[in-house]
Tab-separated table of C-alpha atoms in Angstrom:
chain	number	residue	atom	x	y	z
A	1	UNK	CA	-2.153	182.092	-75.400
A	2	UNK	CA	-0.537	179.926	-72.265
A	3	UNK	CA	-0.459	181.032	-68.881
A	4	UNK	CA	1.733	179.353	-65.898
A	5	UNK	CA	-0.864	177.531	-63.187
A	6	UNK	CA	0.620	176.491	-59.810
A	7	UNK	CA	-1.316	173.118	-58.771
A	8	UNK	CA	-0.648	172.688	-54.735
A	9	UNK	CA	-0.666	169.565	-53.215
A	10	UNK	CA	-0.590	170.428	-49.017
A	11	UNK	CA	1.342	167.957	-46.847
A	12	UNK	CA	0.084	165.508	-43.949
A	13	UNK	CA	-2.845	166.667	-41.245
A	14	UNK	CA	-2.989	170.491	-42.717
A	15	UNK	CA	-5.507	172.579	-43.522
A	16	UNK	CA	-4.968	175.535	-45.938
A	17	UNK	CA	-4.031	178.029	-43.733
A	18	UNK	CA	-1.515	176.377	-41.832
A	19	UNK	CA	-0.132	175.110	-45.000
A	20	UNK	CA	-0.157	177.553	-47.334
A	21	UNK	CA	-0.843	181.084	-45.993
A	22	UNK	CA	0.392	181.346	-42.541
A	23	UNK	CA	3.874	181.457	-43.513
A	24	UNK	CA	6.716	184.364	-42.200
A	25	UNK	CA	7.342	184.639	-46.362
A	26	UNK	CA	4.602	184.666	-47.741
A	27	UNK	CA	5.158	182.199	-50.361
A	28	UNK	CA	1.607	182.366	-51.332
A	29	UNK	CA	1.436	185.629	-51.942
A	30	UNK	CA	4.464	185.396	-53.933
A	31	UNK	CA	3.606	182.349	-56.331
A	32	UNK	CA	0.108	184.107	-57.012
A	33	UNK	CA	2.722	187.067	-58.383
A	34	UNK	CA	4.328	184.204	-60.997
A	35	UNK	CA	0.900	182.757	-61.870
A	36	UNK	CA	-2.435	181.677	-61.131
A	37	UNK	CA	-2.434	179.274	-58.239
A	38	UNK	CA	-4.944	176.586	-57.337
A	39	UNK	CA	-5.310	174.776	-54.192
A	40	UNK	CA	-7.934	172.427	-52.114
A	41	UNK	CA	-8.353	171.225	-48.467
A	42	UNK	CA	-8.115	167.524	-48.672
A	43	UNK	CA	-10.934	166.190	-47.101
A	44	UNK	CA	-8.986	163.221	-45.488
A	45	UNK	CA	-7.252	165.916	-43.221
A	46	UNK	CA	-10.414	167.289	-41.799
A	47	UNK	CA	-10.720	164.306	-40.057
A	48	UNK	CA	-8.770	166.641	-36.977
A	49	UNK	CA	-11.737	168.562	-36.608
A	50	UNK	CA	-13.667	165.920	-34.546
A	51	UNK	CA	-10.021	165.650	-32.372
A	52	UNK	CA	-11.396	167.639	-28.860
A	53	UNK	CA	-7.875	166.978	-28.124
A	54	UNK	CA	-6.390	169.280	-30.505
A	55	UNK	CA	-5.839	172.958	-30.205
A	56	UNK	CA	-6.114	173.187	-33.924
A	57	UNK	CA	-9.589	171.299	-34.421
A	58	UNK	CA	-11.318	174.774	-35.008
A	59	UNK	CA	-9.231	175.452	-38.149
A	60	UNK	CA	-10.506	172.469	-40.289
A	61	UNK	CA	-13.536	171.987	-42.020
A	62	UNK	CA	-16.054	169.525	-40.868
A	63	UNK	CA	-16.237	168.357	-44.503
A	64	UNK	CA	-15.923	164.420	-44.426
A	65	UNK	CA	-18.104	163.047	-46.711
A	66	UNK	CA	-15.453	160.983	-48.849
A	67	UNK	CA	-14.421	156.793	-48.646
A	68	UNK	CA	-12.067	154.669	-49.958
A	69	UNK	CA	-12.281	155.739	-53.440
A	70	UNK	CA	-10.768	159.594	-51.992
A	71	UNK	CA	-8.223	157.864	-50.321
A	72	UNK	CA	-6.994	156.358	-54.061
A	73	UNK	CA	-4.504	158.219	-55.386
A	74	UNK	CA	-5.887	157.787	-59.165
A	75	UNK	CA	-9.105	158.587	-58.324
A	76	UNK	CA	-8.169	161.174	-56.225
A	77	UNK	CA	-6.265	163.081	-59.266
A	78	UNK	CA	-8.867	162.716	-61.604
A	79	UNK	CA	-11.096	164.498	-59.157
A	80	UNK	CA	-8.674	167.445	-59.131
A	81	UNK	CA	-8.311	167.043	-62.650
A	82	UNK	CA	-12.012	167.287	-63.037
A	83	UNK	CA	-12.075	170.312	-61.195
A	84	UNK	CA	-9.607	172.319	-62.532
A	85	UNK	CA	-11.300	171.685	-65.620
A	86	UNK	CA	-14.155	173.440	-64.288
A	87	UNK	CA	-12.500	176.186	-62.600
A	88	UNK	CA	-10.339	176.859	-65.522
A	89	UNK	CA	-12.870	176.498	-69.056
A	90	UNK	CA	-9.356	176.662	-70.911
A	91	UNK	CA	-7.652	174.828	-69.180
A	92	UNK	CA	-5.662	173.309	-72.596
A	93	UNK	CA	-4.043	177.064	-72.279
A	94	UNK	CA	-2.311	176.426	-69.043
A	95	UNK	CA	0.836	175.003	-68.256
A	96	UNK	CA	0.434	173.595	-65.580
A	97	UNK	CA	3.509	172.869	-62.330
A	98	UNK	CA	2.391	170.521	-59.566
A	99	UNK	CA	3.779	171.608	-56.265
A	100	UNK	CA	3.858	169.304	-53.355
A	101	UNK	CA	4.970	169.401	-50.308
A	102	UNK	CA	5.788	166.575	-47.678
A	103	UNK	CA	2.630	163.504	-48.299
A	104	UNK	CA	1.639	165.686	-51.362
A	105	UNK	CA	5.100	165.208	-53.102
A	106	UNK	CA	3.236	162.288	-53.598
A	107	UNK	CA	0.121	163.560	-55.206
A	108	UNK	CA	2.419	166.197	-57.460
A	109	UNK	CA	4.573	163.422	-59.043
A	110	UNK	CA	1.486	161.158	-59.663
A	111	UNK	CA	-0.203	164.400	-61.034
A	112	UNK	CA	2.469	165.035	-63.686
A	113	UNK	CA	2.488	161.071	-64.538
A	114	UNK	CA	-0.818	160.952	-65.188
A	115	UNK	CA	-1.484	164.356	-67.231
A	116	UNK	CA	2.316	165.229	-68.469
A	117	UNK	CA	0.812	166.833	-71.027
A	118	UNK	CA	-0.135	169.441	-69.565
A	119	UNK	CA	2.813	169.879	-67.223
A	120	UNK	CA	5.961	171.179	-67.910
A	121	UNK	CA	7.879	171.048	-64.171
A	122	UNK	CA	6.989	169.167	-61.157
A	123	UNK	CA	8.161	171.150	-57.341
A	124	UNK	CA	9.008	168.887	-54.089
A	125	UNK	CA	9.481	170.712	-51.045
A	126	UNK	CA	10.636	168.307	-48.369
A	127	UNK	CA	8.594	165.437	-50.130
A	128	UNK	CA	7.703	161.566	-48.448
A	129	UNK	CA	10.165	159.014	-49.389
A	130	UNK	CA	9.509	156.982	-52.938
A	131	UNK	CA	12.464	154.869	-53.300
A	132	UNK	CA	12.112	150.817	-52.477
A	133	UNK	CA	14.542	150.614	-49.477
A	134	UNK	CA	12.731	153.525	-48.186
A	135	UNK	CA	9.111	153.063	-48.516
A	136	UNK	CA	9.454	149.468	-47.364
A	137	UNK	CA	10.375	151.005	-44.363
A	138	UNK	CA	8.371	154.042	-44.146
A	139	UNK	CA	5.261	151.031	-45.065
A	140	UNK	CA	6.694	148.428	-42.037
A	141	UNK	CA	6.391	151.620	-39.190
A	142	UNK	CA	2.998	152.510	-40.271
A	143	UNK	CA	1.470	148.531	-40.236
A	144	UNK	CA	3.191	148.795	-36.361
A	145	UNK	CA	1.309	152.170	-35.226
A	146	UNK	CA	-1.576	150.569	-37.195
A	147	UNK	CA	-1.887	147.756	-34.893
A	148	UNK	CA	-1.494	149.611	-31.858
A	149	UNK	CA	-5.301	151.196	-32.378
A	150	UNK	CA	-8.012	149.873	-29.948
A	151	UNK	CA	-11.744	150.133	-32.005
A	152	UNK	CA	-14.871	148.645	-31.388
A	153	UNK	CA	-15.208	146.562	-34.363
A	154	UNK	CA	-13.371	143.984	-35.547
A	155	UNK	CA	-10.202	144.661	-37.768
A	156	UNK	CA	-9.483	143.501	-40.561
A	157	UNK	CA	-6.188	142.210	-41.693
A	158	UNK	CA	-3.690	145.063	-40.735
A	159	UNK	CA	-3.081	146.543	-44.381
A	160	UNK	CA	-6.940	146.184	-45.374
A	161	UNK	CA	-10.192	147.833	-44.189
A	162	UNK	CA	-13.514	147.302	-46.059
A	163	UNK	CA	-15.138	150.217	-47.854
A	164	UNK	CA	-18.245	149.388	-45.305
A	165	UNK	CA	-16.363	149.410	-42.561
A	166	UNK	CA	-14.690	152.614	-43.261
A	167	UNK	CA	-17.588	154.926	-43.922
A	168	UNK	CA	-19.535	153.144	-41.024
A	169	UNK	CA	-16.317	154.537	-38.450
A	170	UNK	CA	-16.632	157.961	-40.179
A	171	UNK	CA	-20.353	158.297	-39.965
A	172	UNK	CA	-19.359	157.467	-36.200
A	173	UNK	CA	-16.989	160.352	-36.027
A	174	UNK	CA	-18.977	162.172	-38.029
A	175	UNK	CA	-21.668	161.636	-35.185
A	176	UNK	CA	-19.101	162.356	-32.362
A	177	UNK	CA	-19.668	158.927	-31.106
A	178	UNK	CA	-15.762	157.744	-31.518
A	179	UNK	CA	-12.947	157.071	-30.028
A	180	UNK	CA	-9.853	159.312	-30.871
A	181	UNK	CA	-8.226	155.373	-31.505
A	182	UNK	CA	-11.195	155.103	-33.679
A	183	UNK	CA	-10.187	158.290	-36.041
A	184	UNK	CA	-6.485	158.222	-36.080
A	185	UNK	CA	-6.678	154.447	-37.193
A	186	UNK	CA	-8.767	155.865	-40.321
A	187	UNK	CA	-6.636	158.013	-40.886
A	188	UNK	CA	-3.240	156.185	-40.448
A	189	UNK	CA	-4.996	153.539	-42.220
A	190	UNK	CA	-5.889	155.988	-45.135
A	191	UNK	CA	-2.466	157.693	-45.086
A	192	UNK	CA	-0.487	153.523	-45.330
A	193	UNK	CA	-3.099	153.261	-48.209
A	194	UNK	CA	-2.096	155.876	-50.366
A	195	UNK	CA	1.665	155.412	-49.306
A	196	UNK	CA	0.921	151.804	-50.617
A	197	UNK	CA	-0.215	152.783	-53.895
A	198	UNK	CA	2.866	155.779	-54.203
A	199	UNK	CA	4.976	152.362	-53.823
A	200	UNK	CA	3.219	150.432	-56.556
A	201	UNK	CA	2.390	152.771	-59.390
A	202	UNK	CA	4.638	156.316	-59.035
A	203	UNK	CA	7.440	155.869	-61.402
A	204	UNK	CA	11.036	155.834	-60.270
A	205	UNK	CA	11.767	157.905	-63.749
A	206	UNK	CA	9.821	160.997	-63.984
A	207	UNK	CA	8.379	162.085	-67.036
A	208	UNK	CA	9.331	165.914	-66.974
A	209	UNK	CA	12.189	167.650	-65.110
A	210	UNK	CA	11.457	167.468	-61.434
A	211	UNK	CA	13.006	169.786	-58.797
A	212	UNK	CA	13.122	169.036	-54.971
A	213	UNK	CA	13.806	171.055	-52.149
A	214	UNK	CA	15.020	168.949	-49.496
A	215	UNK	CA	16.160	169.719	-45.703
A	216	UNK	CA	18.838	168.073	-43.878
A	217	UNK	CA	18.073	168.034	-40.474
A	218	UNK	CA	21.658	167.556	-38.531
A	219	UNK	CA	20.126	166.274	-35.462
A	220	UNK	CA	18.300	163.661	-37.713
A	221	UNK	CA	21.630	162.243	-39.120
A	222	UNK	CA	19.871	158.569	-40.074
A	223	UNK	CA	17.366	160.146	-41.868
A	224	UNK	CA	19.734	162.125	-43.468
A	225	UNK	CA	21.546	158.996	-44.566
A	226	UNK	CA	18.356	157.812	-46.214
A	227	UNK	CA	17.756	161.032	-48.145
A	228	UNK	CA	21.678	160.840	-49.685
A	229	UNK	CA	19.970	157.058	-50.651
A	230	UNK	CA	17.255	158.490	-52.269
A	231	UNK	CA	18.697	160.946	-54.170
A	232	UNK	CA	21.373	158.710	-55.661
A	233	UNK	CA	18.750	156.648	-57.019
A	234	UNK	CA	16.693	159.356	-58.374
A	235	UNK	CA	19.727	160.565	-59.870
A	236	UNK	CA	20.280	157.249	-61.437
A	237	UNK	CA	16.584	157.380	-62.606
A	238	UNK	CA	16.972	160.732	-64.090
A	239	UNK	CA	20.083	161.704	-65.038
A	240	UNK	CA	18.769	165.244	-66.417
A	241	UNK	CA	15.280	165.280	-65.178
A	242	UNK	CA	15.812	165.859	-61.781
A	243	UNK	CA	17.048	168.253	-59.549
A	244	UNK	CA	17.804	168.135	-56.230
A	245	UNK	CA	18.613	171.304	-53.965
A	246	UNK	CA	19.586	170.783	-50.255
A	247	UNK	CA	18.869	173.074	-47.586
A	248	UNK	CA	20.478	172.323	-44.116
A	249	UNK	CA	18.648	172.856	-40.681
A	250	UNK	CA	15.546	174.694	-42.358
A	251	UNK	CA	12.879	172.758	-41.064
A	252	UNK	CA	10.563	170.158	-42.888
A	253	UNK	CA	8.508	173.374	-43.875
A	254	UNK	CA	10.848	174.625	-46.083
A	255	UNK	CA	9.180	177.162	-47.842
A	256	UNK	CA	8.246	178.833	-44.514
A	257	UNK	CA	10.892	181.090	-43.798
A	258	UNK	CA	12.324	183.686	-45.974
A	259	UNK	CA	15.825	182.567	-47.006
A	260	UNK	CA	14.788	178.815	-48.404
A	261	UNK	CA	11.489	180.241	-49.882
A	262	UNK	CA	13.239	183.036	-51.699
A	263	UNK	CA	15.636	180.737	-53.029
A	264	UNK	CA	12.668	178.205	-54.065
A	265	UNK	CA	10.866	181.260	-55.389
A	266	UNK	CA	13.943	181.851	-57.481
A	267	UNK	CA	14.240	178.796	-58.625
A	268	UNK	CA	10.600	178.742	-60.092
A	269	UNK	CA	11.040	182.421	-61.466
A	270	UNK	CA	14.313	180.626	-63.639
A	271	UNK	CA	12.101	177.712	-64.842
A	272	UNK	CA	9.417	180.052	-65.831
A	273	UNK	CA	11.286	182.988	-67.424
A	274	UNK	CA	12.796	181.297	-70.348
A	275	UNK	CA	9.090	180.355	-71.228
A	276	UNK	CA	7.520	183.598	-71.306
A	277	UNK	CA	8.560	184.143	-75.088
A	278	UNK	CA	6.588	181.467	-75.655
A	279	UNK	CA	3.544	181.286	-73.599
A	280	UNK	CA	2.664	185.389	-72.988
């Protein structure tokens, strides 16, 4: 017997609660209703814990015992792979639907490339860029901010860091003996890295039907222009595979208020539904 499992994938510099469960509709609480729901703080993000600077230090683990091979997107998978596996002894009786939002978009479409298998719909919410045109450009403005970063050691070229130099900066952070130059160039460094390897190896053509919830900010009108790209192509990509549904002026966080979240929730209800027959 099957059962539906929700596999989230949380966006940029959040922790779980600010992703997730602090949300005005509670979209958490109504995915859990659909099916069983698993979800992870990504260690990379708890780098903001050792930020003084920020209000929001307090709400992120301290956990940062990871290194280059976290920051791989391959690797990374398999780990969450590997887990689930543990948390869920059948896990063969699932079926499973990554859901990313923003950076994780990322994570969710690699997820269902790697095990489609086991996946039968992939869920965007306001994801990162993919398209060439796009993430050459998205790629270009992180190398600039990249260089901008004063540290104490030497740097290596601009779009490379050393596994021994990395885990020798977080041990300093770790320590509290950094500067905040120091940690946000790990972790724009990290963040160009697994951009970099979105670009080289997630496929333009997805292997099961993919819907994306996307926000048109009308204040924002060139990125809006460069979403219209990126749709087109995907579109061209996968002609049946994938979905697109536009929301206008409701925030990056799109699942956050009531009105786009109910209509995502919706959406994921319809996908489900038709499966119950089957999987029940």
């Amino acid at each position: 017997m099957s059962k539906i499992l929700f596999v989230l994938f949380q966006g940029g510099a959040q922790n779980l609660k600010s992703c997730w469960s602090d949300t005005e509709s509670d979209f958490l609480g109504k995915l859990k209703k659909l099916g069983s729901v698993y979800m992870y703080q990504d260690k990379l993000y708890n780098l903001i814990h050792y930020d003084t600077t920020n209000e929001r230090a307090k709400d992120y683990d301290n956990d940062i015992d990871f290194d280059l091979s976290y920051i791989n997107i391959n690797i990374h998978i398999k780990m969450v792979y590997e887990d689930l596996e543990k948390k869920y002894k059948n896990l063969k009786n699932y079926k499973i639907i990554p859901i990313g939002w923003s950076l994780g978009g990322y994570m969710a479409l690699y997820f269902s490339q790697k095990y489609t298998s086991n996946c039968i719909h992939c869920i965007l919410l306001d994801p990162s860029h993919i398209t060439e045109n796009n993430m050459k450009l998205r790629l270009k403005e992180f190398l600039t901010h990249i260089k901008t970063f004063k540290i104490r050691f030497k740097k290596d070229n601009n779009n490379k860091i050393s596994n021994i130099k990395y885990k020798k900066i977080l041990k300093l952070i770790k320590a509290g003996d950094n500067t905040t130059d120091e940690l946000y160039y790990i972790y724009i460094m990290s963040v160009y890295l697994r951009n970099l390897y979105a670009f080289k190896h997630i496929k333009l053509k997805f292997p099961i039907p993919t819907t994306s919830f996307i926000n048109y900010d009308e204040k924002r009108q060139p990125l809006i222009i460069r979403r219209k790209q990126e749709i087109k192509i995907l579109k061209k990509h996968n002609p049946e595979n994938y979905i697109p549904i536009i929301f206008i002026n409701k925030t990056h966080k799109v699942f956050y208020h009531k009105a786009p979240s109910n209509k995502i929730i919706k959406t994921i209800k319809s996908i489900i539904t038709p499966l119950k027959k089957i999987i029940y």
